[in-house]
Amino acid sequence: MVIDGHQHFWDPARADYPWMDAAELAPIRRAFGPSDLAPLLRANGIDASILVQCRSSTGETEEFLRVAAATPFIAGVVGWIDLTDGAVDETLDRLRDSPGGDKLVGIRHQVHDEFDPDWLLRKDVQRGLAAVFERDLAYDLLVRTRELPAAIATAQAFPHARLVLDHAAKPPIADGFSREWADRLAALAECRNVWCKISGLATEATWDDWDSARLFPLVEHAARCFGEDRLIFGSDWPVCLLAGSYGEIKSALDKCLMKLGPQVRDKAFRANAQRAYRLPAA
């Protein structure tokens, strides 16, 4: 089973997405759903995907679980809950008992949008994370370089939990190679309970001036840090459309991973996502 480890659905006509207000995001400010993605997956040889939250809403999580229940290619949902809520346990249990609840594989929050770079280390957040991990769910880390120290401390605080770093912590590719990003990524990789998604890289580059060769040094560094067993391919569709088509993004990352070896590539497209999210074997 070939897996896209990171994709989204949304409809700005039905819900508010604060991060989508920027003028340059106008090309993707429209509805995207399963019927839009299905032909792209078929055309690119992808069998299944992980549907990831887009906004801070348990309602969206409930909707995504219902969509997953009705959409065979969605292997799992990474949803959102309020980790700071004292009723986080009840919320998680309700979601898992709701239609499609068996597809809930993880939780995510837009940590890089928080004012406090140590938001993950707040006591109420750590209590919420403990509830997530007690239910054997993964937690997706949506962080940049600034928040990586808190991500490292969180991974160390929960050594038996599963954490998945989204978009390789969004390296500032358009500005050149960042030593600070590289060093902090390496430090996070020392936590053996963290996987790294090779996703969202083209949109961190200059959107109309990138190719696989520009992305390869970042992918190579992530592979050197995390090894072949903890890299996960993700398209980040439809955000990726700002920089290229689904096929262009998939092809570029395929080339980068293949340069590291066919075994690295195959694991990133298959087994690693299955292990990180405890997906059933195909």
Coordinates of N, CA and C in Angstrom, one line a residue, residues 24-213:
E24 N -1.8 36.0 -1.2 CA -1.1 35.0 -2.0 C -1.7 33.6 -2.0
L25 N -2.6 33.4 -1.0 CA -3.3 32.1 -0.9 C -4.6 32.0 -1.7
A26 N -4.9 33.1 -2.4 CA -6.2 33.1 -3.2 C -6.3 31.9 -4.1
P27 N -5.3 31.3 -4.7 CA -5.5 30.2 -5.6 C -6.0 28.9 -5.0
I28 N -5.8 28.8 -3.7 CA -6.4 27.6 -3.0 C -7.5 28.0 -2.1
R29 N -8.1 29.2 -2.2 CA -9.2 29.5 -1.3 C -10.5 29.1 -2.0
R30 N -10.7 27.8 -2.1 CA -11.9 27.2 -2.6 C -12.1 25.8 -2.0
A31 N -13.2 25.2 -2.3 CA -13.4 23.9 -1.7 C -12.5 22.8 -2.4
F32 N -12.0 21.9 -1.5 CA -11.3 20.7 -2.0 C -11.8 19.6 -1.2
G33 N -12.2 18.5 -1.8 CA -12.8 17.3 -1.2 C -12.3 16.0 -1.8
P34 N -12.9 14.9 -1.3 CA -12.4 13.6 -1.8 C -12.6 13.4 -3.3
S35 N -13.6 14.0 -3.9 CA -13.8 13.8 -5.4 C -12.7 14.5 -6.1
D36 N -12.1 15.5 -5.5 CA -10.9 16.2 -6.2 C -9.6 15.4 -6.1
L37 N -9.5 14.8 -4.9 CA -8.2 14.1 -4.7 C -8.2 12.7 -5.3
A38 N -9.3 12.0 -5.3 CA -9.3 10.6 -5.8 C -8.6 10.4 -7.1
P39 N -8.9 11.2 -8.2 CA -8.3 11.0 -9.5 C -6.8 11.3 -9.4
L40 N -6.3 12.2 -8.6 CA -4.9 12.5 -8.4 C -4.2 11.3 -7.8
L41 N -4.8 10.7 -6.8 CA -4.2 9.5 -6.2 C -4.0 8.4 -7.2
R42 N -5.1 8.2 -8.0 CA -5.0 7.1 -9.0 C -3.9 7.4 -10.0
A43 N -3.9 8.6 -10.5 CA -2.9 9.0 -11.5 C -1.5 8.9 -11.0
N44 N -1.3 9.0 -9.7 CA 0.1 9.0 -9.2 C 0.4 7.7 -8.4
G45 N -0.4 6.7 -8.5 CA -0.1 5.4 -7.9 C -0.2 5.4 -6.4
I46 N -1.0 6.2 -5.8 CA -1.2 6.3 -4.3 C -2.5 5.6 -3.9
D47 N -2.4 4.7 -3.0 CA -3.5 3.9 -2.5 C -4.3 4.4 -1.4
A48 N -3.6 5.2 -0.5 CA -4.3 5.6 0.7 C -3.7 6.9 1.2
S49 N -4.4 7.6 2.1 CA -3.9 8.9 2.6 C -4.2 9.1 4.0
I50 N -3.5 10.1 4.6 CA -3.8 10.5 6.0 C -4.4 11.9 5.9
L51 N -5.6 12.1 6.3 CA -6.3 13.4 6.3 C -6.0 14.2 7.5
V52 N -5.5 15.4 7.4 CA -5.0 16.2 8.5 C -5.8 17.4 8.7
Q53 N -6.0 17.8 10.0 CA -6.8 18.9 10.3 C -6.3 20.2 9.7
C54 N -7.3 21.2 9.5 CA -6.9 22.5 8.9 C -7.2 23.6 9.9
R55 N -8.1 23.4 10.8 CA -8.5 24.5 11.7 C -8.8 24.0 13.1
S56 N -8.8 24.9 14.1 CA -9.0 24.5 15.5 C -10.5 24.3 15.8
S57 N -10.9 23.1 15.5 CA -12.4 22.8 15.6 C -12.6 21.3 15.8
T58 N -13.2 21.0 16.9 CA -13.6 19.6 17.0 C -14.7 19.2 16.0
G59 N -15.5 20.2 15.6 CA -16.5 20.0 14.6 C -15.9 19.5 13.3
E60 N -14.7 20.1 12.9 CA -14.1 19.7 11.7 C -13.6 18.2 11.9
T61 N -13.1 17.9 13.1 CA -12.6 16.5 13.4 C -13.7 15.6 13.2
E62 N -14.9 15.9 13.7 CA -16.1 15.0 13.6 C -16.4 14.9 12.1
E63 N -16.4 16.0 11.4 CA -16.7 15.9 9.9 C -15.7 15.0 9.2
F64 N -14.4 15.2 9.5 CA -13.4 14.4 8.8 C -13.5 12.9 9.1
L65 N -13.9 12.6 10.3 CA -14.1 11.2 10.6 C -15.3 10.6 9.8
R66 N -16.4 11.4 9.7 CA -17.5 10.9 8.9 C -17.1 10.8 7.4
V67 N -16.3 11.7 6.9 CA -15.8 11.6 5.5 C -14.9 10.4 5.4
A68 N -14.0 10.1 6.4 CA -13.2 9.0 6.3 C -13.9 7.7 6.3
A69 N -15.0 7.6 7.1 CA -15.8 6.4 7.1 C -16.5 6.1 5.7
A70 N -16.7 7.2 4.9 CA -17.3 7.0 3.6 C -16.3 7.0 2.5
T71 N -15.0 7.1 2.8 CA -14.0 7.3 1.7 C -13.0 6.2 1.9
P72 N -13.0 5.2 1.1 CA -12.1 4.0 1.3 C -10.6 4.4 1.3
F73 N -10.2 5.4 0.5 CA -8.8 5.7 0.4 C -8.2 6.5 1.7
I74 N -9.1 7.0 2.5 CA -8.6 7.6 3.7 C -8.3 6.6 4.8
A75 N -7.0 6.4 5.0 CA -6.6 5.4 6.0 C -6.6 5.9 7.4
G76 N -6.5 7.2 7.6 CA -6.6 7.7 9.0 C -6.8 9.2 9.0
V77 N -7.2 9.7 10.1 CA -7.5 11.1 10.3 C -6.6 11.6 11.5
V78 N -5.9 12.7 11.3 CA -5.2 13.5 12.3 C -6.1 14.7 12.6
G79 N -6.8 14.7 13.7 CA -7.8 15.7 14.0 C -7.3 16.7 15.0
W80 N -8.2 17.6 15.4 CA -7.9 18.6 16.4 C -8.8 18.5 17.6
I81 N -8.2 18.7 18.8 CA -9.0 18.9 20.0 C -8.3 20.0 20.8
D82 N -9.0 20.6 21.7 CA -8.4 21.6 22.6 C -7.6 20.9 23.7
L83 N -6.3 20.8 23.5 CA -5.5 20.1 24.5 C -5.5 20.8 25.9
T84 N -5.9 22.0 26.0 CA -5.9 22.8 27.2 C -7.2 22.6 28.0
D85 N -8.2 21.9 27.4 CA -9.5 21.7 28.0 C -9.5 20.6 29.1
G86 N -10.0 20.9 30.2 CA -10.1 19.9 31.3 C -10.9 18.7 30.9
A87 N -11.7 18.8 29.9 CA -12.5 17.6 29.5 C -11.9 16.9 28.3
V88 N -10.6 17.0 28.1 CA -10.0 16.4 26.9 C -10.2 14.9 26.9
D89 N -10.2 14.2 28.0 CA -10.4 12.8 28.0 C -11.8 12.4 27.4
E90 N -12.8 13.2 27.9 CA -14.2 12.9 27.4 C -14.3 13.2 25.9
T91 N -13.6 14.3 25.5 CA -13.7 14.6 24.0 C -13.1 13.5 23.2
L92 N -11.9 13.1 23.6 CA -11.2 12.0 22.8 C -12.1 10.7 22.8
D93 N -12.7 10.4 23.9 CA -13.5 9.2 23.9 C -14.7 9.3 23.1
R94 N -15.3 10.5 23.1 CA -16.5 10.8 22.3 C -16.2 10.7 20.8
L95 N -15.0 11.3 20.4 CA -14.6 11.2 19.0 C -14.4 9.8 18.5
R96 N -13.7 9.0 19.4 CA -13.4 7.6 19.0 C -14.7 6.8 18.9
D97 N -15.7 7.2 19.6 CA -17.0 6.4 19.6 C -17.9 7.0 18.5
S98 N -17.6 8.0 17.8 CA -18.4 8.7 16.8 C -18.3 8.0 15.5
P99 N -19.2 8.2 14.5 CA -19.0 7.6 13.2 C -17.7 7.9 12.6
G100 N -17.0 6.8 12.2 CA -15.6 6.9 11.7 C -14.6 7.1 12.7
G101 N -14.9 6.9 14.0 CA -14.0 7.1 15.1 C -12.8 6.2 15.0
D102 N -13.0 5.0 14.4 CA -11.9 4.1 14.3 C -10.8 4.5 13.4
K103 N -11.1 5.6 12.6 CA -10.1 6.1 11.7 C -9.3 7.3 12.4
L104 N -9.6 7.6 13.6 CA -8.8 8.6 14.3 C -7.4 8.1 14.7
V105 N -6.4 8.6 14.1 CA -5.0 8.0 14.4 C -4.1 9.0 15.1
G106 N -4.5 10.3 15.1 CA -3.7 11.3 15.7 C -4.4 12.6 16.0
I107 N -3.6 13.5 16.6 CA -4.1 14.9 16.9 C -3.1 15.9 16.5
R108 N -3.5 17.1 16.1 CA -2.6 18.1 15.8 C -3.1 19.5 16.2
H109 N -2.2 20.4 16.4 CA -2.5 21.8 16.7 C -1.5 22.7 16.0
Q110 N -1.9 23.9 15.5 CA -1.0 24.8 14.8 C -0.1 25.5 15.8
V111 N 0.9 24.7 16.3 CA 1.7 25.2 17.4 C 2.5 26.4 16.9
H112 N 2.9 26.4 15.6 CA 3.8 27.5 15.1 C 3.0 28.9 15.0
D113 N 1.7 28.8 15.2 CA 1.0 30.1 15.2 C 0.8 30.6 16.6
E114 N 1.2 29.9 17.6 CA 1.1 30.3 19.0 C 2.1 31.4 19.3
F115 N 1.8 32.4 20.1 CA 2.7 33.5 20.5 C 3.9 32.9 21.3
D116 N 3.6 32.0 22.2 CA 4.6 31.4 23.1 C 5.3 30.3 22.4
P117 N 6.6 30.4 22.2 CA 7.4 29.3 21.5 C 7.4 28.0 22.4
D118 N 7.1 28.2 23.7 CA 7.1 27.0 24.6 C 5.7 26.5 24.9
W119 N 4.7 26.9 24.0 CA 3.3 26.5 24.2 C 3.2 25.0 24.5
L120 N 3.9 24.2 23.8 CA 3.8 22.7 24.0 C 4.2 22.3 25.5
L121 N 4.9 23.1 26.2 CA 5.4 22.8 27.5 C 4.5 23.3 28.6
R122 N 3.4 24.0 28.3 CA 2.5 24.4 29.3 C 1.9 23.2 30.0
K123 N 1.6 23.3 31.3 CA 1.1 22.2 32.0 C -0.2 21.7 31.5
D124 N -1.1 22.6 31.1 CA -2.4 22.1 30.6 C -2.2 21.4 29.3
V125 N -1.3 21.9 28.4 CA -1.0 21.2 27.2 C -0.4 19.8 27.4
Q126 N 0.5 19.7 28.3 CA 1.2 18.5 28.6 C 0.1 17.5 29.1
R127 N -0.8 17.9 30.0 CA -1.9 17.0 30.4 C -2.7 16.6 29.3
G128 N -3.0 17.4 28.3 CA -3.8 17.1 27.1 C -3.0 16.0 26.3
L129 N -1.7 16.3 26.1 CA -0.9 15.3 25.4 C -0.9 13.9 26.0
A130 N -0.8 13.9 27.4 CA -0.9 12.7 28.1 C -2.1 11.9 27.8
A131 N -3.3 12.6 27.7 CA -4.5 11.9 27.4 C -4.5 11.4 26.0
V132 N -3.9 12.1 25.0 CA -3.8 11.6 23.7 C -3.0 10.3 23.6
F133 N -1.8 10.3 24.3 CA -0.9 9.2 24.3 C -1.5 8.0 25.1
E134 N -2.3 8.3 26.1 CA -2.9 7.2 26.9 C -3.8 6.4 26.0
R135 N -4.4 7.0 24.9 CA -5.3 6.3 24.0 C -4.5 5.8 22.8
D136 N -3.2 5.7 22.8 CA -2.4 5.2 21.8 C -2.6 5.9 20.5
L137 N -2.8 7.2 20.5 CA -2.9 8.0 19.4 C -1.5 8.8 19.2
A138 N -1.2 9.1 17.9 CA 0.0 9.9 17.6 C -0.3 11.3 17.8
Y139 N 0.8 12.1 17.9 CA 0.6 13.6 17.9 C 1.5 14.2 16.8
D140 N 0.9 15.0 15.9 CA 1.6 15.6 14.8 C 2.2 17.0 15.3
L141 N 3.4 17.2 15.2 CA 4.1 18.4 15.6 C 4.1 19.4 14.4
L142 N 3.3 20.4 14.4 CA 3.4 21.5 13.4 C 4.2 22.6 14.0
V143 N 5.5 22.6 13.8 CA 6.4 23.6 14.4 C 7.4 24.1 13.3
R144 N 8.0 25.2 13.6 CA 9.1 25.7 12.8 C 10.3 25.6 13.7
T145 N 11.4 26.2 13.2 CA 12.7 26.1 14.0 C 12.5 26.7 15.4
R146 N 11.8 27.8 15.5 CA 11.6 28.5 16.8 C 11.0 27.5 17.9
E147 N 10.1 26.7 17.5 CA 9.4 25.8 18.5 C 10.1 24.4 18.6
L148 N 11.1 24.2 17.9 CA 11.8 22.8 18.0 C 12.3 22.5 19.4
P149 N 12.9 23.4 20.1 CA 13.3 23.1 21.5 C 12.2 22.5 22.3
A150 N 11.0 23.1 22.2 CA 9.8 22.6 23.0 C 9.4 21.3 22.5
A151 N 9.5 21.1 21.2 CA 9.1 19.8 20.6 C 10.1 18.7 21.1
I152 N 11.4 19.0 21.2 CA 12.4 18.1 21.7 C 12.1 17.7 23.2
A153 N 11.8 18.7 24.0 CA 11.5 18.5 25.4 C 10.2 17.6 25.5
T154 N 9.2 17.9 24.6 CA 8.0 17.1 24.7 C 8.3 15.6 24.3
A155 N 9.0 15.4 23.3 CA 9.4 14.0 22.9 C 10.1 13.3 24.0
Q156 N 11.0 14.0 24.7 CA 11.7 13.5 25.8 C 10.8 13.2 27.0
A157 N 9.8 14.0 27.2 CA 8.9 13.8 28.3 C 8.0 12.6 28.1
F158 N 7.7 12.3 26.9 CA 6.9 11.1 26.6 C 7.6 10.1 25.7
P159 N 8.6 9.4 26.3 CA 9.5 8.6 25.4 C 8.8 7.4 24.8
H160 N 7.6 7.0 25.3 CA 6.9 5.8 24.7 C 5.8 6.3 23.8
A161 N 5.6 7.6 23.6 CA 4.6 8.1 22.7 C 5.1 8.1 21.3
R162 N 4.2 8.3 20.3 CA 4.5 8.4 18.9 C 4.2 9.9 18.5
L163 N 5.3 10.6 18.0 CA 5.1 11.9 17.5 C 5.6 12.0 16.1
V164 N 4.9 12.8 15.3 CA 5.2 12.9 13.8 C 5.5 14.4 13.5
L165 N 6.7 14.7 13.1 CA 7.0 16.1 12.7 C 6.5 16.4 11.3
D166 N 5.7 17.4 11.2 CA 5.1 17.8 9.9 C 6.1 18.6 9.2
H167 N 6.2 18.4 7.9 CA 7.0 19.3 6.9 C 8.4 19.5 7.3
A168 N 9.0 18.5 8.0 CA 10.4 18.6 8.5 C 10.7 19.9 9.2
A169 N 9.6 20.4 9.9 CA 9.7 21.7 10.7 C 9.9 22.9 9.8
K170 N 9.4 22.8 8.6 CA 9.3 23.9 7.6 C 10.7 24.7 7.5
P171 N 11.7 24.1 7.0 CA 13.0 24.8 6.8 C 12.8 26.0 5.9
P172 N 13.5 27.1 6.2 CA 13.3 28.3 5.4 C 14.1 28.2 4.1
I173 N 13.6 27.4 3.2 CA 14.3 27.1 2.0 C 14.5 28.3 1.1
A174 N 13.5 29.2 1.0 CA 13.6 30.4 0.2 C 14.8 31.3 0.6
D175 N 15.2 31.2 1.9 CA 16.2 32.0 2.4 C 17.6 31.3 2.4
G176 N 17.6 30.1 2.0 CA 18.9 29.3 2.0 C 18.9 28.3 3.1
F177 N 19.9 27.5 3.2 CA 20.1 26.5 4.2 C 20.3 27.1 5.6
S178 N 19.5 26.7 6.6 CA 19.6 27.2 7.9 C 20.3 26.2 8.8
R179 N 21.4 26.7 9.4 CA 22.2 25.8 10.3 C 21.4 25.6 11.6
E180 N 20.7 26.6 12.0 CA 19.9 26.5 13.3 C 18.8 25.4 13.1
W181 N 18.1 25.5 12.0 CA 17.1 24.5 11.7 C 17.7 23.1 11.6
A182 N 18.9 23.0 10.9 CA 19.5 21.7 10.8 C 19.9 21.1 12.1
D183 N 20.5 21.9 12.9 CA 21.0 21.4 14.2 C 19.8 21.0 15.1
R184 N 18.8 21.8 15.1 CA 17.6 21.5 16.0 C 16.9 20.2 15.5
L185 N 16.8 20.1 14.2 CA 16.2 18.9 13.6 C 17.0 17.6 14.0
A186 N 18.3 17.7 14.0 CA 19.1 16.6 14.4 C 18.9 16.3 15.9
A187 N 18.8 17.3 16.7 CA 18.5 17.1 18.1 C 17.2 16.4 18.3
L188 N 16.2 16.8 17.6 CA 14.8 16.1 17.7 C 14.9 14.7 17.2
A189 N 15.7 14.4 16.2 CA 15.8 13.1 15.7 C 16.5 12.1 16.6
E190 N 17.2 12.6 17.6 CA 17.8 11.8 18.6 C 16.7 11.1 19.5
C191 N 15.5 11.7 19.5 CA 14.4 11.1 20.2 C 13.8 10.0 19.2
R192 N 14.0 8.8 19.6 CA 13.6 7.7 18.6 C 12.1 7.5 18.4
N193 N 11.3 8.2 19.2 CA 9.9 8.1 19.1 C 9.3 9.2 18.2
V194 N 10.1 9.8 17.3 CA 9.6 10.9 16.4 C 9.9 10.4 15.0
W195 N 8.9 10.6 14.2 CA 9.0 10.4 12.7 C 9.0 11.8 12.1
C196 N 9.5 11.9 10.8 CA 9.6 13.1 10.1 C 8.9 13.0 8.7
K197 N 7.9 13.9 8.5 CA 7.3 13.9 7.2 C 8.1 14.7 6.2
I198 N 8.4 14.1 5.1 CA 9.0 14.8 3.9 C 7.8 15.4 3.1
S199 N 7.4 16.5 3.5 CA 6.2 17.1 3.0 C 6.3 18.7 3.1
G200 N 5.5 19.4 2.3 CA 5.4 20.8 2.5 C 6.7 21.6 2.2
L201 N 7.6 21.0 1.5 CA 8.9 21.6 1.3 C 8.9 22.6 0.1
A202 N 8.2 22.3 -1.0 CA 8.1 23.2 -2.1 C 7.5 24.5 -1.8
T203 N 6.6 24.5 -0.9 CA 5.9 25.8 -0.5 C 6.8 26.6 0.5
E204 N 7.8 26.0 1.0 CA 8.8 26.8 1.8 C 9.9 27.3 0.9
A205 N 10.0 26.9 -0.3 CA 10.9 27.4 -1.3 C 10.2 28.6 -2.1
T206 N 10.9 29.2 -3.0 CA 10.2 30.2 -3.9 C 9.3 29.4 -4.8
W207 N 8.0 29.8 -4.8 CA 7.0 28.9 -5.4 C 7.2 28.7 -6.9
D208 N 7.8 29.7 -7.6 CA 7.9 29.6 -9.0 C 9.4 29.3 -9.4
D209 N 10.2 28.9 -8.4 CA 11.6 28.7 -8.7 C 12.2 27.6 -7.8
W210 N 11.8 26.4 -8.0 CA 12.3 25.3 -7.3 C 12.3 24.0 -8.1
D211 N 13.0 23.1 -7.7 CA 13.0 21.8 -8.3 C 13.5 20.7 -7.3
S212 N 13.6 19.5 -7.7 CA 14.0 18.4 -6.8 C 15.5 18.7 -6.3
A213 N 16.3 19.3 -7.2 CA 17.7 19.5 -6.8 C 17.8 20.5 -5.6

